[in-house]
mmCIF file of C-alpha atoms in Angstrom:
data_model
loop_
_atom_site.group_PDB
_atom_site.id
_atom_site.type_symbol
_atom_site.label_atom_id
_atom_site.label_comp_id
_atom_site.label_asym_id
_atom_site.label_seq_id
_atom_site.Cartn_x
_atom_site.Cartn_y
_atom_site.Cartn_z
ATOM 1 C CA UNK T 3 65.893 111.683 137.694
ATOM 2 C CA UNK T 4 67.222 109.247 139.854
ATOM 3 C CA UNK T 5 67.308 109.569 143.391
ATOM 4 C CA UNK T 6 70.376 108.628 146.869
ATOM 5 C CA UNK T 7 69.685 106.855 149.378
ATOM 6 C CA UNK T 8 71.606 106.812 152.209
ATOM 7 C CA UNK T 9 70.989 103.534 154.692
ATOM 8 C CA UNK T 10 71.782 104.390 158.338
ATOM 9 C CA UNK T 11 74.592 107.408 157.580
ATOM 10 C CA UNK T 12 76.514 107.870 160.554
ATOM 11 C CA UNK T 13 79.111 111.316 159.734
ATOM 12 C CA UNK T 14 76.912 114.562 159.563
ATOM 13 C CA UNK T 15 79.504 116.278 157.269
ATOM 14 C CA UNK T 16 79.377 113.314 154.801
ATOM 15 C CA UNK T 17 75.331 113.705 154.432
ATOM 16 C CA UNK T 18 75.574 117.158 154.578
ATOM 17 C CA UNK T 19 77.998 117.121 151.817
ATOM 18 C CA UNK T 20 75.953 114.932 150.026
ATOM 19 C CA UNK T 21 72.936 117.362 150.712
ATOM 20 C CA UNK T 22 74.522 120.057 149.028
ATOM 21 C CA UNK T 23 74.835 117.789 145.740
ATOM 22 C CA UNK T 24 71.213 116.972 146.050
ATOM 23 C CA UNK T 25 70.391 120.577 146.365
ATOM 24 C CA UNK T 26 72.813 121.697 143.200
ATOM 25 C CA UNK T 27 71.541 119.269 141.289
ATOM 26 C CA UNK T 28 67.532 119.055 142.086
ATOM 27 C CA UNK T 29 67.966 115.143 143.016
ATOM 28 C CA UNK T 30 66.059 113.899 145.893
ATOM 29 C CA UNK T 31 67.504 112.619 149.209
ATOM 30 C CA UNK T 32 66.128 109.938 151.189
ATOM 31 C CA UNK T 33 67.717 109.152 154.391
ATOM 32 C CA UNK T 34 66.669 105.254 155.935
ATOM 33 C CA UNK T 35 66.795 105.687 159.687
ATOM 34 C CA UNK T 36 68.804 104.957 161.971
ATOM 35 C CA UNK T 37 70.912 108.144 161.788
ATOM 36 C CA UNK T 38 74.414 108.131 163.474
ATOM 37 C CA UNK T 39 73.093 112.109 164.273
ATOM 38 C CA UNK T 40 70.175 114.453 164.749
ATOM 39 C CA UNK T 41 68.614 115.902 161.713
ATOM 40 C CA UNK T 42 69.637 119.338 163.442
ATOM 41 C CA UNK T 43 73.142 118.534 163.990
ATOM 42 C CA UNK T 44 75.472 121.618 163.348
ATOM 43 C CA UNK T 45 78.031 119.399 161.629
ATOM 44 C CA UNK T 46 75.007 118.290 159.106
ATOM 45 C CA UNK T 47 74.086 121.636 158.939
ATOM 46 C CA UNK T 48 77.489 123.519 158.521
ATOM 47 C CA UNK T 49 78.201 120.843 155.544
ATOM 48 C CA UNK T 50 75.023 121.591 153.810
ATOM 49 C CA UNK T 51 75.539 125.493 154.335
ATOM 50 C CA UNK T 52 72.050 127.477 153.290
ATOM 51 C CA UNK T 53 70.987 124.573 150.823
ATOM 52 C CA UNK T 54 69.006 123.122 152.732
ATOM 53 C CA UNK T 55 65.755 124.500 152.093
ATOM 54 C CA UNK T 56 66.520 123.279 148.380
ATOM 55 C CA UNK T 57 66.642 119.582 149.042
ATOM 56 C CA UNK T 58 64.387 117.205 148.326
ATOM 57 C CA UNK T 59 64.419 115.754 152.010
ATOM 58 C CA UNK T 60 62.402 112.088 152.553
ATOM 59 C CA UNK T 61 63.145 110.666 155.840
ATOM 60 C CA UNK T 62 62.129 107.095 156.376
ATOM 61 C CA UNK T 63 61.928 104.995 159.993
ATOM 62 C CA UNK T 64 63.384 102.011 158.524
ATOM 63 C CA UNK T 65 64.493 100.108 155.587
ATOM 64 C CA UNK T 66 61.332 97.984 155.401
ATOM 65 C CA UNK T 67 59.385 101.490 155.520
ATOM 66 C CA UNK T 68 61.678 102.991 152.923
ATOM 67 C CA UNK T 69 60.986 99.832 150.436
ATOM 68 C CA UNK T 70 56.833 100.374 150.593
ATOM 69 C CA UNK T 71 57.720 103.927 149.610
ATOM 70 C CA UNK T 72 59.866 102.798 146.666
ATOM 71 C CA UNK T 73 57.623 100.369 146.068
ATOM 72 C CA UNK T 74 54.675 102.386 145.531
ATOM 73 C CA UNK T 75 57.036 104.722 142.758
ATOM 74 C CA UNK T 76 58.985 101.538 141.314
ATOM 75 C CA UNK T 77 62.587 101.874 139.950
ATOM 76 C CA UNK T 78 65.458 99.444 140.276
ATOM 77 C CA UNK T 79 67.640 99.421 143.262
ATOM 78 C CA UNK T 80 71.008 100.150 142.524
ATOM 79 C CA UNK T 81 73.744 99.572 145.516
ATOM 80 C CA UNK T 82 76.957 100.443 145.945
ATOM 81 C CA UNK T 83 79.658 98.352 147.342
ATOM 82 C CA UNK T 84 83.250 97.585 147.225
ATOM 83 C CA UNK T 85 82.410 93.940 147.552
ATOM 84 C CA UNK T 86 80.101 94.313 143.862
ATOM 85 C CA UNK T 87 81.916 92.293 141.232
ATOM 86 C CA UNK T 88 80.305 94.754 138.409
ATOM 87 C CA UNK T 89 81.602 98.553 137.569
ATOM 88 C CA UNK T 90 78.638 101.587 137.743
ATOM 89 C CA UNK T 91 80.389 102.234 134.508
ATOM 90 C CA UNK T 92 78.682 99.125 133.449
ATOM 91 C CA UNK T 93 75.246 99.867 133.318
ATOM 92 C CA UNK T 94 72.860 102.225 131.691
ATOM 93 C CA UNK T 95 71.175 104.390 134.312
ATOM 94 C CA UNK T 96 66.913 104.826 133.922
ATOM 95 C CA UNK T 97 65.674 107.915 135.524
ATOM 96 C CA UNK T 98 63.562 105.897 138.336
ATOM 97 C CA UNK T 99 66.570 104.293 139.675
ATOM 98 C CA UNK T 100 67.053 104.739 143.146
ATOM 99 C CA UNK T 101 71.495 104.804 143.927
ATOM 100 C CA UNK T 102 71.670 103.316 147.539
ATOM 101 C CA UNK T 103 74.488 104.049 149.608
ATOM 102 C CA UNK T 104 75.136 102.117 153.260
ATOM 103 C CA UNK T 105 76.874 103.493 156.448
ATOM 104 C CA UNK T 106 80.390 104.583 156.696
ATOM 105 C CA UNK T 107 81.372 101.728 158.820
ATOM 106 C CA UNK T 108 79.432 99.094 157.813
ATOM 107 C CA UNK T 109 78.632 99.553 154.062
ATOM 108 C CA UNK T 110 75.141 97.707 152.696
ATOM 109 C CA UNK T 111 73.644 95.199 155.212
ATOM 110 C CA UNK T 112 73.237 91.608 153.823
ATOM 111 C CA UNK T 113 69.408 92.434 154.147
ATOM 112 C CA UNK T 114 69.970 95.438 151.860
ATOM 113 C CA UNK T 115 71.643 94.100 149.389
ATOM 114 C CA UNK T 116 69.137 91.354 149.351
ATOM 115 C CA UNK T 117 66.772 93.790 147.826
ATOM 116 C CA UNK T 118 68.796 95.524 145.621
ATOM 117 C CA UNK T 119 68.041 94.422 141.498
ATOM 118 C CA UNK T 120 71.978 95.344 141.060
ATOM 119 C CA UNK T 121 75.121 95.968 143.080
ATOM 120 C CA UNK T 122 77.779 98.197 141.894
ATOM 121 C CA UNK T 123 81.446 99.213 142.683
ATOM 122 C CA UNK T 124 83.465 102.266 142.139
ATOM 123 C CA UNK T 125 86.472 100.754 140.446
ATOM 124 C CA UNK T 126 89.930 101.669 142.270
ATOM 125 C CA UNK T 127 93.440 101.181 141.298
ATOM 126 C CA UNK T 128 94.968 101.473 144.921
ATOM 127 C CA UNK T 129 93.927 97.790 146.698
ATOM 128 C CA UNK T 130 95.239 99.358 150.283
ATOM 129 C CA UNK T 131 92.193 102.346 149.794
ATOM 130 C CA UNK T 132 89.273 100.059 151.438
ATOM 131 C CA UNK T 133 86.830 102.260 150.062
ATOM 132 C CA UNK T 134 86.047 105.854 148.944
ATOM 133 C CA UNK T 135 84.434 108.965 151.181
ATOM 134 C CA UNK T 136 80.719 108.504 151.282
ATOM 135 C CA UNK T 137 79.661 112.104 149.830
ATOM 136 C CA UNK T 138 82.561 111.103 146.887
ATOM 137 C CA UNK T 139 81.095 108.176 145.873
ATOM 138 C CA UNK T 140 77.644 109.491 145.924
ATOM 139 C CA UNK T 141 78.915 112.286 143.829
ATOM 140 C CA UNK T 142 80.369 110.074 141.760
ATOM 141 C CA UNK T 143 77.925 108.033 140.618
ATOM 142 C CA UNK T 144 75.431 110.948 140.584
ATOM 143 C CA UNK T 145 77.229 112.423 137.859
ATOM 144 C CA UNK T 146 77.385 109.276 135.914
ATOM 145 C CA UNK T 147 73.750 108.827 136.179
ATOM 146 C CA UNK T 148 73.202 112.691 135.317
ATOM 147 C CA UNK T 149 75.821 112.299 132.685
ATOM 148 C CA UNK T 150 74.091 109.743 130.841
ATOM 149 C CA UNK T 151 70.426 110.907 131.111
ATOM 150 C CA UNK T 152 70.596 114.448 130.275
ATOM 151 C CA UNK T 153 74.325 114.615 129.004
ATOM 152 C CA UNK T 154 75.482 116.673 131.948
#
């Protein structure tokens, strides 16, 4: 199935939150380093209640060491963005694809995006919302993915 990626989180509850989802639904989590927190953080912890011991947990230094890791499994890149000009409704999901999410603040760097064989938005009708809650979008598209490869 495919797997998040979260580039340089920065709010413990949203990757917590996120966590959980990874945990419920047996999808591996791979968090790119910089973290705006310690992997120990009570907030990340208190998000992710007990589930923790059920994610699939990859931690890498850096983007560049997170891409020799994906490359050495393959999959398309998939990020999300509000600045995409395509819909994640658009697209049919593989089961190596890896979703890529970037910070809070920031969204995808230039350089991430660079590398990514597709960027995708979460359509919304409100123009004044700048952008959905991290752990929501990841849910989001997690479900579509799950939706169309196993009919979830």
């Amino acid at each position: 199935m495919p797997q998040i990626v979260l580039v340089e989180p920065e709010i413990p509850p949203n990757t917590g939150n996120i966590a959980r989802t990874c945990a419920a639904t047996a999808t591996p989590l791979h968090l790119v380093e910089p973290l705006g927190f310690e992997i120990n953080d009570r907030q990340l912890k208190r998000a992710g209640l007990d589930y923790w011991p059920h994610v699939p947990l990859v931690q890498h230094s850096s983007w560049a060491e997170f891409l020799k890791h994906q490359q050495r499994h393959s999959g398309r890149l998939l990020g999300f963005s509000r600045h995409a000009n395509r819909s994640y409704l658009e697209i049919d999901y593989q089961a190596d694809d890896w979703l890529i999410f970037g910070c809070e603040t920031k969204g995808l760097a230039p350089e991430v995006q660079a590398n990514c064989d597709d960027l995708l938005l979460i359509p919304m009708t409100c123009s004044a919302v700048r952008s959905l809650n991290l752990s929501v979008a990841a849910a989001v598209v997690l479900f579509e993915t799950r939706r169309q490869l196993m009919g979830d």
